[in-house]
Backbone as ProteinMPNN parsed JSONL, in Angstrom:
{"seq_chain_A": "XXXXXXXXXXXXXXXXXXXXXXXXXXXXXXXXXXXXXXXXXXXXXXXXXXXXXXXXXXXXXXXXXXXXXXXXXXXXXXXXXXXXXXXXXXXXXXXXXXXXXXXXXXXXXXXXXXXXXXXXXXXXXXXXXXXXXXXXXXXXXXXXXXXXXXXXXXXXXXXXXXXXXXXXXXXXXXXXXXXXXXXXXXXXXXXXXXXXXXXXXXXXXXXXXXXXXXXX", "coords_chain_A": {"N_chain_A": [[151.98, 297.331, 49.639], [149.721, 294.802, 49.31], [150.185, 291.434, 50.526], [151.056, 288.65, 48.352], [148.795, 286.18, 48.073], [148.264, 282.662, 48.031], [146.044, 280.249, 47.277], [145.293, 277.005, 48.033], [146.236, 273.424, 47.953], [148.193, 271.247, 49.726], [150.129, 268.903, 48.003], [148.607, 269.019, 45.704], [148.838, 269.023, 42.26], [148.638, 271.271, 40.544], [148.703, 273.435, 42.312], [151.373, 273.215, 43.23], [152.647, 273.834, 40.866], [152.256, 276.648, 40.768], [153.341, 277.519, 43.231], [156.04, 276.784, 42.706], [156.759, 278.623, 40.764], [156.52, 281.019, 42.136], [158.444, 280.652, 44.084], [160.853, 280.397, 42.375], [161.012, 283.026, 41.438], [161.457, 284.314, 43.83], [159.503, 285.422, 45.468], [157.715, 286.582, 48.326], [154.947, 285.04, 49.837], [151.629, 284.314, 51.112], [150.426, 281.065, 52.163], [147.42, 279.624, 51.823], [145.415, 277.221, 53.057], [143.248, 275.14, 51.156], [141.43, 272.484, 51.595], [140.452, 269.844, 49.628], [139.272, 267.721, 50.595], [137.614, 268.409, 52.742], [135.679, 269.988, 51.518], [136.266, 272.568, 51.293], [136.671, 274.083, 49.018], [134.289, 274.39, 47.745], [133.021, 276.194, 49.297], [131.174, 279.498, 49.933], [133.023, 281.512, 50.413], [135.37, 280.839, 49.224], [134.471, 280.401, 46.578], [133.991, 282.932, 45.89], [136.552, 283.791, 45.109], [137.363, 281.85, 43.169], [135.168, 281.141, 40.914], [134.666, 278.593, 39.83], [135.477, 276.727, 41.628], [137.903, 275.364, 41.671], [141.402, 274.347, 42.368], [144.721, 275.906, 41.944], [144.045, 279.157, 43.417], [144.86, 282.603, 43.105], [145.623, 285.698, 44.892], [146.493, 288.908, 44.336], [146.844, 291.726, 45.671], [144.064, 293.394, 45.054], [143.489, 291.866, 42.882], [142.182, 289.072, 41.671], [142.883, 285.859, 40.746], [142.697, 282.586, 38.726], [143.304, 279.334, 37.502], [145.975, 277.557, 36.846], [148.036, 277.754, 35.07], [147.635, 280.158, 33.908], [148.165, 281.727, 35.906], [150.793, 281.343, 36.514], [151.983, 282.34, 34.35], [151.245, 285.039, 34.459], [152.55, 285.783, 36.762], [155.221, 285.335, 35.925], [155.59, 287.132, 33.957], [154.615, 289.6, 35.079], [156.202, 289.973, 37.379], [158.855, 289.697, 36.486], [161.187, 290.956, 37.08], [161.992, 290.329, 39.375], [163.323, 287.992, 39.478], [164.71, 285.218, 37.551], [164.107, 285.664, 33.858], [161.499, 284.239, 32.968], [159.963, 283.963, 30.582], [161.598, 284.746, 28.507], [161.301, 287.374, 27.522], [161.465, 289.925, 25.038], [163.195, 288.751, 23.654], [163.069, 287.784, 20.59], [162.954, 285.173, 19.037], [163.541, 283.382, 21.265], [161.35, 283.904, 23.024], [159.271, 283.292, 21.449], [159.479, 280.482, 21.199], [159.37, 279.663, 23.786], [156.548, 280.15, 24.168], [155.451, 278.297, 22.349], [156.349, 275.782, 23.51], [155.119, 275.926, 25.997], [152.407, 275.681, 25.247], [152.536, 273.15, 24.114], [152.998, 271.674, 26.453], [150.522, 272.005, 27.783], [148.712, 271.01, 25.978], [149.601, 268.543, 24.795], [151.532, 267.068, 26.524], [150.343, 267.17, 29.188], [147.478, 265.993, 29.019], [147.807, 263.143, 28.813], [149.828, 262.682, 30.841], [148.603, 263.496, 33.099], [146.306, 261.871, 33.304], [147.328, 259.517, 33.734], [148.769, 259.791, 36.214], [146.534, 260.387, 37.709], [145.175, 258.156, 37.968], [146.849, 256.124, 39.011], [148.035, 257.15, 41.225], [146.866, 259.657, 42.406], [144.109, 258.987, 42.736], [144.293, 256.922, 44.487], [145.258, 258.202, 46.692], [143.304, 260.038, 47.389], [140.81, 258.542, 47.59], [141.199, 255.811, 47.712], [140.816, 254.307, 45.719], [141.118, 251.932, 42.874], [143.28, 251.839, 40.025], [142.285, 252.417, 36.575], [143.164, 250.173, 34.455], [142.974, 249.812, 31.663], [142.588, 252.41, 30.695], [144.903, 253.585, 31.574], [147.02, 252.06, 30.221], [146.329, 252.982, 27.477], [146.841, 255.73, 27.706], [149.506, 255.736, 28.276], [150.806, 254.928, 26.107], [150.111, 257.174, 24.509], [151.51, 259.142, 25.917], [154.146, 258.178, 25.83], [154.695, 258.512, 22.989], [154.578, 261.361, 22.894], [156.707, 261.938, 24.68], [158.868, 260.927, 23.149], [159.222, 262.711, 21.161], [160.106, 264.953, 22.777], [162.602, 263.815, 23.571], [163.968, 263.977, 21.219], [164.017, 266.832, 20.826], [165.358, 267.66, 23.116], [167.859, 266.513, 22.705], [168.932, 268.326, 21.214], [168.771, 270.996, 22.627], [169.471, 272.255, 25.825], [167.388, 272.711, 27.488], [163.788, 272.937, 26.948], [162.879, 275.168, 25.333], [165.22, 276.202, 24.543], [168.653, 276.999, 25.603], [168.381, 278.025, 28.161], [166.611, 278.047, 31.17], [163.225, 277.882, 31.417], [159.695, 279.165, 31.781], [158.384, 277.274, 30.362], [159.622, 274.842, 30.862], [159.377, 274.695, 33.605], [156.628, 274.55, 34.089], [156.185, 271.931, 33.641], [157.054, 270.447, 35.73], [155.307, 269.368, 38.071], [153.819, 267.133, 37.109], [155.792, 265.706, 36.006], [157.247, 265.035, 38.141], [155.219, 263.788, 39.786], [154.831, 261.423, 38.166], [157.282, 260.328, 38.471], [157.158, 259.121, 40.84], [155.749, 256.957, 40.504], [155.084, 253.521, 39.215], [155.588, 254.033, 36.697], [157.664, 255.558, 36.064], [159.585, 254.783, 34.253], [159.109, 255.911, 31.856], [160.276, 258.295, 31.808], [162.984, 257.617, 32.709], [163.993, 255.951, 30.803], [164.712, 257.47, 28.571], [167.485, 259.017, 27.691], [167.945, 261.983, 27.312], [165.61, 263.035, 28.187], [165.445, 262.296, 30.766], [167.879, 263.375, 31.726], [167.168, 266.083, 31.583], [165.021, 266.245, 33.335], [166.316, 265.429, 35.895], [168.051, 267.65, 36.106], [166.059, 269.944, 36.104], [164.44, 269.325, 38.383], [166.161, 269.532, 40.406], [166.385, 272.146, 41.094], [166.465, 274.727, 43.501], [164.005, 276.142, 43.968], [162.014, 274.274, 43.204], [162.47, 272.128, 44.947], [161.919, 273.353, 47.386], [159.239, 273.944, 46.928], [158.079, 271.271, 46.977], [158.504, 270.398, 49.474], [157.158, 268.66, 52.28], [155.468, 267.509, 50.906], [152.916, 264.967, 50.222], [153.458, 262.831, 48.634]], "CA_chain_A": [[151.313, 296.454, 48.937], [149.15, 293.58, 49.891], [151.1, 290.359, 50.056], [150.489, 287.576, 47.426], [148.095, 284.883, 48.704], [148.116, 281.438, 47.183], [145.066, 279.28, 47.766], [145.643, 275.68, 47.32], [146.233, 272.091, 48.891], [149.452, 270.536, 49.714], [150.098, 267.691, 47.202], [147.982, 269.478, 44.545], [149.94, 269.265, 41.181], [148.399, 272.676, 40.038], [149.264, 274.327, 43.445], [152.676, 272.991, 43.107], [153.057, 274.595, 39.722], [152.242, 277.899, 41.037], [154.397, 277.622, 44.266], [157.289, 276.746, 42.176], [156.995, 279.991, 40.161], [156.68, 281.951, 43.289], [159.874, 280.379, 44.732], [161.762, 280.772, 41.425], [161.055, 284.451, 41.345], [161.908, 284.74, 45.091], [158.401, 286.263, 45.964], [157.041, 286.236, 49.503], [153.653, 284.848, 49.745], [151.058, 283.488, 52.156], [149.766, 279.963, 51.553], [146.155, 279.491, 52.357], [145.162, 275.982, 52.622], [141.795, 274.85, 50.837], [141.531, 271.153, 51.495], [139.45, 269.249, 48.904], [138.634, 266.609, 51.425], [136.622, 269.101, 53.668], [134.782, 270.685, 50.725], [136.434, 273.985, 51.478], [136.778, 274.691, 47.642], [133.005, 274.831, 47.415], [132.235, 277.185, 50.231], [131.025, 280.694, 49.308], [134.053, 282.406, 50.518], [136.343, 280.53, 48.174], [133.797, 280.572, 45.306], [134.154, 284.413, 45.535], [137.691, 283.964, 44.497], [137.326, 281.255, 42.13], [133.733, 280.595, 40.942], [134.679, 277.321, 39.39], [135.804, 275.846, 42.868], [139.03, 274.539, 41.417], [142.647, 274.837, 43.01], [144.659, 276.83, 42.947], [143.828, 280.644, 43.023], [145.993, 283.544, 43.605], [145.285, 287.013, 45.145], [147.584, 289.86, 44.384], [146.131, 292.823, 46.178], [142.638, 293.366, 44.638], [143.394, 291.107, 41.735], [141.936, 287.539, 41.866], [143.402, 284.769, 39.576], [142.671, 281.305, 38.822], [143.84, 278.509, 36.366], [147.407, 277.573, 37.309], [148.923, 278.198, 34.031], [147.428, 281.703, 33.692], [148.72, 282.363, 37.199], [152.251, 281.127, 36.34], [152.295, 283.237, 33.181], [151.038, 286.359, 34.969], [153.704, 285.915, 37.697], [156.477, 285.318, 35.128], [155.517, 288.265, 33.291], [154.489, 290.852, 36.077], [157.369, 289.969, 38.432], [160.033, 289.154, 35.827], [162.35, 291.796, 37.544], [162.241, 289.79, 40.702], [164.038, 286.822, 39.414], [164.921, 284.919, 36.073], [163.183, 286.089, 32.896], [161.058, 282.874, 32.719], [159.416, 284.117, 29.362], [162.509, 285.299, 27.665], [160.759, 288.385, 26.904], [162.144, 290.904, 24.407], [164.044, 288.044, 22.65], [161.967, 287.35, 19.661], [162.889, 283.721, 18.877], [163.399, 282.637, 22.247], [160.057, 284.111, 23.677], [158.309, 282.598, 20.664], [159.807, 279.001, 21.455], [158.683, 279.468, 25.076], [155.202, 280.149, 23.96], [155.073, 277.024, 21.674], [156.378, 274.667, 24.448], [153.905, 276.169, 26.984], [151.162, 275.075, 24.701], [152.807, 271.632, 24.138], [152.955, 271.094, 27.829], [149.22, 271.899, 28.185], [147.946, 270.275, 24.938], [150.167, 267.347, 24.472], [151.939, 266.315, 27.784], [149.554, 267.001, 30.394], [146.534, 265.098, 29.037], [148.014, 261.804, 29.097], [150.39, 262.453, 31.991], [147.66, 263.762, 34.223], [145.445, 260.74, 33.393], [148.056, 258.298, 34.425], [148.897, 260.236, 37.518], [145.288, 260.368, 38.578], [144.661, 256.64, 38.003], [147.926, 255.335, 39.655], [148.583, 257.879, 42.348], [145.877, 260.579, 43.078], [142.894, 258.285, 42.981], [144.451, 256.03, 45.703], [145.452, 258.875, 47.867], [142.096, 260.667, 47.733], [139.549, 257.613, 47.657], [141.76, 254.613, 48.058], [140.351, 253.505, 44.455], [142.063, 251.364, 41.966], [143.397, 252.401, 38.653], [141.59, 251.755, 35.34], [144.211, 249.844, 33.675], [142.785, 250.012, 30.269], [142.921, 253.9, 30.604], [146.445, 253.776, 32.004], [147.748, 251.68, 28.992], [146.141, 253.781, 26.449], [147.433, 257.002, 27.961], [150.998, 255.448, 28.439], [151.108, 254.976, 24.522], [150.216, 258.644, 24.104], [152.748, 259.89, 26.489], [155.377, 257.592, 25.146], [154.933, 259.26, 21.684], [154.989, 262.824, 23.34], [158.165, 262.033, 25.227], [159.936, 260.684, 22.072], [159.5, 263.949, 20.618], [160.806, 265.63, 23.722], [163.913, 263.356, 23.399], [164.621, 264.738, 20.11], [164.369, 268.342, 21.048], [166.33, 267.772, 24.236], [169.173, 265.995, 22.232], [169.486, 269.497, 20.547], [168.975, 271.986, 23.428], [169.607, 271.763, 27.113], [165.915, 272.967, 27.78], [162.691, 272.612, 25.81], [162.825, 276.16, 24.373], [166.532, 276.617, 24.21], [169.545, 276.733, 26.533], [167.947, 278.772, 29.174], [165.456, 277.361, 31.86], [161.996, 278.85, 31.199], [158.448, 278.677, 32.389], [157.941, 276.016, 29.587], [160.119, 273.584, 31.573], [158.853, 274.689, 35.003], [155.273, 274.084, 34.127], [156.088, 270.378, 33.459], [157.483, 269.731, 37.004], [154.404, 268.694, 38.881], [153.358, 265.972, 36.73], [156.913, 264.889, 35.904], [157.559, 264.671, 39.631], [154.185, 262.635, 40.116], [155.265, 260.229, 37.416], [158.569, 259.779, 38.906], [156.842, 258.447, 42.076], [154.956, 255.709, 40.284], [155.705, 252.471, 38.468], [155.619, 254.469, 35.181], [158.851, 256.431, 36.106], [160.496, 254.426, 33.277], [158.71, 256.783, 30.81], [161.32, 259.264, 31.913], [164.312, 257.339, 32.843], [164.412, 255.327, 29.634], [165.101, 258.297, 27.508], [168.483, 259.857, 28.351], [167.897, 263.357, 27.277], [164.364, 263.463, 28.977], [166.02, 261.887, 32.147], [168.827, 264.454, 32.334], [166.402, 267.301, 31.744], [164.221, 265.917, 34.617], [167.154, 265.531, 36.82], [168.307, 269.143, 36.119], [165.047, 271.001, 36.517], [163.884, 268.997, 39.565], [167.171, 269.806, 41.315], [166.3, 273.516, 41.385], [165.988, 275.136, 44.903], [162.547, 276.538, 43.953], [161.129, 273.078, 43.274], [162.732, 271.375, 46.32], [161.218, 274.155, 48.398], [157.824, 273.688, 46.678], [157.654, 269.986, 47.34], [158.791, 270.226, 50.984], [156.073, 268.196, 52.985], [154.437, 266.825, 49.91], [152.466, 263.55, 50.851], [154.038, 261.608, 47.786]], "C_chain_A": [[150.983, 295.107, 49.525], [149.894, 292.434, 49.574], [150.339, 289.409, 49.078], [149.922, 286.576, 48.42], [147.903, 283.836, 47.588], [147.117, 280.533, 47.766], [145.183, 278.017, 47.158], [145.609, 274.531, 48.291], [147.557, 271.58, 48.749], [149.148, 269.149, 48.903], [149.165, 267.927, 45.858], [148.973, 269.728, 43.398], [149.803, 270.732, 40.758], [148.862, 273.593, 41.055], [150.723, 274.249, 43.34], [153.139, 273.854, 42.044], [153.224, 276.049, 39.955], [153.45, 278.31, 42.209], [155.787, 277.736, 43.682], [157.765, 277.926, 41.504], [157.329, 280.995, 41.26], [158.06, 281.822, 43.807], [160.888, 280.869, 43.728], [161.964, 282.226, 41.356], [161.321, 285.202, 42.756], [160.917, 285.7, 45.697], [157.992, 285.665, 47.262], [155.451, 286.121, 49.189], [152.981, 284.123, 50.814], [150.274, 282.422, 51.566], [148.526, 279.823, 52.498], [145.548, 278.173, 52.025], [143.532, 275.787, 52.265], [141.79, 273.282, 50.637], [140.284, 270.683, 50.773], [138.566, 268.435, 49.789], [137.617, 267.208, 52.476], [135.534, 269.782, 52.917], [135.038, 272.3, 50.732], [136.395, 274.75, 50.109], [135.361, 275.089, 47.152], [132.223, 275.667, 48.203], [132.132, 278.572, 49.627], [132.311, 281.54, 49.309], [135.342, 282.106, 49.511], [135.827, 280.686, 46.79], [133.857, 281.984, 44.752], [135.534, 284.657, 44.926], [137.874, 283.303, 43.163], [135.919, 280.496, 41.955], [133.613, 279.187, 40.47], [134.907, 276.266, 40.522], [137.056, 274.992, 42.678], [140.296, 275.25, 42.241], [143.47, 274.873, 41.76], [144.072, 278.277, 42.548], [144.964, 281.521, 43.729], [145.454, 284.935, 43.868], [146.549, 287.956, 45.257], [146.98, 291.237, 44.525], [144.699, 292.557, 45.936], [142.425, 292.273, 43.525], [143.243, 289.549, 42.136], [142.232, 286.861, 40.632], [143.169, 283.532, 39.737], [143.118, 280.621, 37.584], [145.549, 278.572, 36.743], [148.289, 278.067, 36.233], [148.914, 279.741, 33.682], [148.059, 282.374, 34.846], [150.246, 282.368, 37.053], [152.682, 282.256, 35.348], [152.306, 284.694, 33.832], [152.328, 286.573, 35.988], [155.028, 286.212, 36.882], [156.617, 286.702, 34.446], [155.43, 289.808, 34.144], [155.707, 291.038, 36.954], [158.662, 289.602, 37.738], [161.395, 289.911, 36.474], [162.813, 291.308, 38.871], [163.238, 288.568, 40.765], [164.36, 286.495, 37.914], [163.839, 285.315, 35.199], [162.582, 284.655, 32.32], [160.396, 282.831, 31.182], [160.279, 284.436, 28.316], [162.066, 286.334, 26.903], [161.699, 289.377, 26.306], [163.135, 290.15, 23.447], [163.14, 287.226, 21.754], [161.899, 285.854, 19.538], [162.858, 283.044, 19.89], [162.009, 282.633, 22.95], [158.96, 283.252, 22.783], [158.312, 281.003, 20.988], [159.211, 278.685, 22.795], [157.124, 279.305, 24.911], [154.698, 278.704, 23.374], [155.32, 275.935, 22.722], [155.556, 274.835, 25.617], [152.742, 275.532, 26.392], [151.36, 273.529, 24.342], [152.659, 271.059, 25.46], [151.483, 270.82, 28.104], [148.271, 271.025, 27.379], [148.385, 268.826, 24.782], [150.739, 266.464, 25.556], [150.915, 266.148, 28.745], [148.338, 266.113, 30.217], [146.891, 263.61, 29.534], [148.768, 261.565, 30.399], [149.498, 262.565, 33.206], [146.613, 262.56, 34.525], [146.057, 259.706, 34.036], [148.281, 258.676, 35.937], [147.659, 260.03, 38.42], [144.888, 258.953, 38.901], [145.588, 255.899, 38.943], [148.215, 255.889, 40.886], [147.513, 258.726, 43.005], [144.683, 259.853, 43.49], [143.08, 257.546, 44.352], [144.611, 256.975, 46.893], [144.226, 259.581, 48.2], [141.068, 259.754, 48.156], [140.056, 256.215, 48.013], [141.277, 253.646, 46.747], [141.574, 253.0, 43.686], [142.15, 251.921, 40.594], [142.564, 251.804, 37.545], [142.734, 251.392, 34.389], [144.232, 249.933, 32.182], [143.155, 251.507, 29.972], [144.454, 254.15, 30.653], [147.349, 253.265, 30.747], [147.561, 252.453, 27.911], [146.682, 255.206, 26.596], [148.926, 256.907, 28.029], [151.42, 255.472, 26.951], [151.082, 256.215, 24.18], [151.371, 259.385, 24.453], [154.053, 259.327, 25.927], [155.742, 258.222, 23.689], [155.29, 260.697, 21.861], [156.596, 262.932, 23.699], [159.344, 261.68, 24.145], [160.278, 261.895, 21.335], [160.408, 264.928, 21.407], [162.204, 265.141, 23.68], [164.681, 263.894, 22.373], [164.967, 266.102, 20.308], [165.447, 268.489, 22.116], [167.603, 267.189, 23.905], [169.889, 267.433, 21.613], [169.666, 270.756, 21.495], [168.867, 271.543, 24.839], [168.182, 271.793, 27.658], [165.086, 272.936, 26.577], [162.867, 273.891, 24.853], [164.284, 276.841, 24.014], [167.544, 276.34, 25.358], [169.449, 277.417, 27.876], [166.617, 278.091, 29.98], [164.305, 278.329, 31.853], [160.768, 278.205, 31.874], [157.962, 277.422, 31.445], [158.472, 274.707, 30.285], [159.537, 273.51, 32.832], [157.415, 274.199, 35.035], [154.949, 272.522, 34.027], [156.346, 269.786, 34.88], [156.508, 268.956, 37.799], [154.149, 267.385, 38.392], [154.686, 265.043, 36.344], [157.302, 264.244, 37.278], [156.578, 263.54, 40.06], [154.651, 261.43, 39.501], [156.259, 259.569, 37.938], [158.357, 259.024, 40.179], [156.012, 257.219, 41.881], [155.723, 254.695, 39.493], [155.985, 252.816, 36.956], [156.754, 255.402, 35.081], [159.782, 256.071, 34.852], [160.248, 255.246, 32.014], [159.907, 257.934, 30.847], [162.724, 258.902, 31.772], [164.901, 256.6, 31.698], [164.914, 256.147, 28.497], [166.104, 259.207, 28.105], [168.476, 261.242, 28.295], [166.797, 263.853, 28.251], [165.01, 263.358, 30.436], [166.994, 262.996, 32.626], [168.19, 265.662, 32.451], [165.765, 267.353, 32.898], [165.026, 266.085, 35.875], [167.716, 266.965, 37.145], [167.159, 270.043, 36.804], [164.421, 270.628, 38.014], [164.955, 269.26, 40.646], [167.07, 271.297, 41.732], [165.813, 273.834, 42.674], [164.389, 275.454, 44.933], [161.637, 275.332, 43.88], [161.301, 272.275, 44.516], [161.904, 272.223, 47.451], [159.739, 273.877, 48.201], [157.179, 272.234, 47.152], [157.918, 269.52, 48.731], [157.376, 269.8, 51.7], [155.056, 267.794, 52.068], [154.166, 265.443, 50.365], [153.004, 262.395, 49.777], [155.341, 262.001, 47.13]], "O_chain_A": [[151.8, 294.406, 50.122], [150.296, 292.319, 48.416], [149.109, 289.414, 49.031], [150.522, 286.219, 49.435], [147.475, 284.091, 46.463], [147.42, 280.031, 48.848], [145.181, 277.878, 45.935], [145.008, 274.647, 49.359], [148.033, 271.485, 47.618], [148.159, 268.444, 49.101], [149.044, 267.015, 45.039], [149.866, 270.564, 43.541], [150.833, 271.392, 40.623], [149.452, 274.596, 40.652], [151.322, 275.325, 43.366], [154.052, 274.636, 42.313], [154.163, 276.667, 39.455], [154.273, 279.216, 42.072], [156.591, 278.593, 44.051], [158.94, 278.284, 41.576], [158.338, 281.699, 41.223], [158.773, 282.815, 43.952], [161.738, 281.679, 44.098], [163.115, 282.639, 41.214], [161.391, 286.427, 42.848], [161.308, 286.667, 46.352], [157.904, 284.444, 47.389], [154.824, 286.903, 48.473], [153.65, 283.32, 51.465], [149.525, 282.652, 50.616], [148.605, 279.895, 53.724], [145.179, 277.944, 50.873], [142.668, 276.235, 53.019], [142.138, 272.836, 49.544], [139.174, 271.026, 51.18], [137.336, 268.46, 49.736], [136.827, 266.439, 53.024], [134.529, 270.153, 53.523], [134.239, 273.13, 50.296], [136.109, 275.947, 50.089], [135.209, 275.963, 46.299], [131.036, 275.908, 47.986], [132.992, 278.864, 48.797], [132.632, 282.198, 48.32], [136.131, 282.963, 49.115], [136.578, 281.051, 45.886], [133.803, 282.272, 43.556], [135.695, 285.677, 44.255], [138.376, 283.874, 42.194], [135.566, 279.521, 42.618], [132.559, 278.582, 40.666], [134.571, 275.092, 40.373], [137.27, 274.024, 43.408], [140.261, 276.401, 42.673], [143.221, 274.211, 40.753], [143.668, 278.476, 41.403], [145.725, 281.198, 44.641], [144.755, 285.376, 42.956], [147.444, 287.809, 46.09], [146.634, 291.85, 43.514], [144.128, 291.627, 46.507], [141.299, 291.837, 43.29], [144.073, 288.936, 42.807], [141.836, 287.297, 39.551], [143.371, 283.108, 40.874], [143.318, 281.329, 36.597], [146.174, 279.625, 36.872], [149.251, 278.779, 36.52], [149.873, 280.405, 33.289], [148.459, 283.533, 34.74], [150.899, 283.334, 37.448], [153.648, 282.985, 35.576], [153.29, 285.425, 33.724], [153.018, 287.588, 35.881], [155.771, 287.16, 37.134], [157.693, 287.3, 34.414], [156.039, 290.841, 33.867], [156.153, 292.156, 37.213], [159.572, 289.187, 38.457], [162.517, 289.424, 36.333], [163.818, 291.746, 39.432], [163.831, 288.197, 41.778], [164.291, 287.4, 37.082], [162.694, 285.34, 35.649], [163.107, 284.053, 31.384], [160.314, 281.743, 30.612], [159.81, 284.431, 27.178], [162.332, 286.353, 25.701], [162.69, 289.703, 26.958], [163.793, 290.749, 22.596], [162.571, 286.192, 22.102], [160.875, 285.274, 19.899], [162.221, 281.994, 19.801], [161.529, 281.594, 23.404], [157.999, 282.662, 23.275], [157.265, 280.358, 21.024], [158.622, 277.621, 22.987], [156.523, 278.396, 25.484], [153.739, 278.088, 23.839], [154.413, 275.107, 22.813], [155.289, 273.818, 26.258], [152.078, 274.801, 27.127], [150.392, 272.769, 24.299], [152.179, 269.929, 25.553], [151.105, 269.736, 28.547], [147.297, 270.436, 27.848], [147.525, 267.955, 24.645], [150.496, 265.258, 25.561], [150.613, 265.016, 29.121], [148.056, 265.422, 31.196], [146.339, 263.04, 30.475], [148.555, 260.551, 31.063], [149.627, 261.832, 34.186], [146.164, 262.298, 35.641], [145.442, 259.007, 34.841], [147.973, 257.868, 36.813], [147.696, 259.614, 39.578], [144.345, 258.636, 39.959], [145.081, 255.043, 39.668], [148.68, 255.116, 41.724], [147.269, 258.486, 44.187], [144.227, 260.097, 44.608], [142.2, 257.541, 45.213], [144.173, 256.642, 47.994], [144.058, 259.762, 49.406], [140.38, 260.122, 49.108], [139.284, 255.474, 48.623], [141.365, 252.418, 46.787], [142.717, 253.448, 43.772], [141.165, 252.43, 40.059], [142.176, 250.643, 37.681], [143.2, 252.23, 33.616], [145.263, 250.094, 31.529], [143.958, 251.78, 29.079], [145.075, 254.836, 29.841], [148.274, 253.954, 30.317], [148.572, 252.709, 27.258], [146.959, 255.824, 25.569], [149.593, 257.927, 27.854], [152.443, 256.093, 26.663], [152.029, 256.576, 23.482], [152.077, 260.063, 23.707], [154.959, 260.091, 25.595], [156.902, 258.394, 23.317], [156.14, 261.242, 21.156], [157.445, 263.687, 23.224], [160.506, 262.069, 24.256], [161.416, 262.124, 20.927], [161.29, 265.598, 20.869], [163.074, 266.009, 23.751], [165.854, 264.241, 22.515], [166.079, 266.535, 20.007], [166.33, 269.341, 22.017], [168.501, 267.304, 24.74], [171.106, 267.611, 21.548], [170.588, 271.534, 21.251], [168.223, 270.524, 25.091], [167.829, 270.812, 28.312], [165.523, 272.912, 25.427], [162.993, 273.684, 23.646], [164.409, 277.847, 23.316], [167.251, 275.402, 26.099], [170.401, 277.367, 28.655], [165.679, 277.652, 29.316], [164.445, 279.484, 32.257], [160.735, 277.086, 32.387], [157.137, 276.635, 31.909], [157.828, 273.657, 30.269], [159.169, 272.414, 33.255], [157.04, 273.48, 35.962], [153.867, 271.976, 34.241], [155.864, 268.689, 35.163], [156.88, 267.859, 38.215], [154.24, 266.457, 39.195], [154.624, 263.814, 36.378], [157.619, 263.062, 37.409], [156.986, 262.511, 40.599], [154.874, 260.439, 40.197], [156.262, 258.338, 37.943], [159.271, 258.323, 40.612], [155.614, 256.529, 42.819], [156.872, 254.932, 39.123], [156.503, 252.036, 36.157], [156.854, 256.057, 34.044], [160.617, 256.877, 34.443], [161.125, 255.277, 31.152], [160.357, 258.361, 29.784], [163.543, 259.486, 31.062], [166.122, 256.563, 31.547], [165.484, 255.612, 27.546], [165.761, 260.074, 28.908], [169.011, 261.818, 29.243], [166.943, 264.832, 28.983], [165.045, 264.346, 31.17], [166.925, 263.467, 33.761], [168.55, 266.397, 33.37], [165.839, 268.381, 33.571], [164.593, 266.746, 36.819], [167.816, 267.375, 38.302], [167.317, 270.711, 37.825], [163.967, 271.516, 38.735], [164.578, 269.191, 41.816], [167.695, 271.643, 42.734], [164.777, 273.285, 43.047], [163.655, 275.043, 45.831], [160.553, 275.368, 44.462], [160.321, 271.786, 45.077], [161.292, 271.626, 48.337], [159.033, 273.603, 49.171], [156.039, 272.093, 47.594], [157.596, 268.395, 49.113], [156.475, 270.638, 51.672], [153.874, 267.737, 52.406], [155.072, 264.77, 50.855], [152.964, 261.2, 50.07], [155.948, 261.192, 46.43]]}, "name": "protein", "num_of_chains": 1, "seq": "XXXXXXXXXXXXXXXXXXXXXXXXXXXXXXXXXXXXXXXXXXXXXXXXXXXXXXXXXXXXXXXXXXXXXXXXXXXXXXXXXXXXXXXXXXXXXXXXXXXXXXXXXXXXXXXXXXXXXXXXXXXXXXXXXXXXXXXXXXXXXXXXXXXXXXXXXXXXXXXXXXXXXXXXXXXXXXXXXXXXXXXXXXXXXXXXXXXXXXXXXXXXXXXXXXXXXXXX"}
């Protein structure tokens, strides 16, 4: 079988999401660097894999996939026998809760978290630009509300979907990590259950391997 190939860039939050799942499942893969700074993501050979020119993409034999959350769900489902069952498949209530929190991550957590991280961290790294403070303040209010809800949930269960680590937790890791590297880390540390959850999931060997060599 042809090896898995992950196309992405070191430091890309979405690339980190996929590499963490690959590591969690114990899968061997080849990393193919596609640096945004050189425009490699807009070259014909990469657009043949991902016509939108975004990162990351995955090749599994003849199968070409893009969109990091679709890739992580594919890997968790197709390769669930290689490692932990990250979707809790076959367990009706648990798998349903995983699906709910996967949606919460993408629809409620990610928009404000990614906006803050882009403004205060990514923009500086890529262009040396300054953050839009009005945007940051507005998004911080939104994220605070979201994390208040997380705090209540995590007071009841060890992880978001129950007492087992799942893809719903893992998908949060890139932006939790990025937030922890900014002056806005207090959004996490000021909430004891959120903080304990973050410390737990960020200590997993799969995540430590994913961020090795990360520029921030």
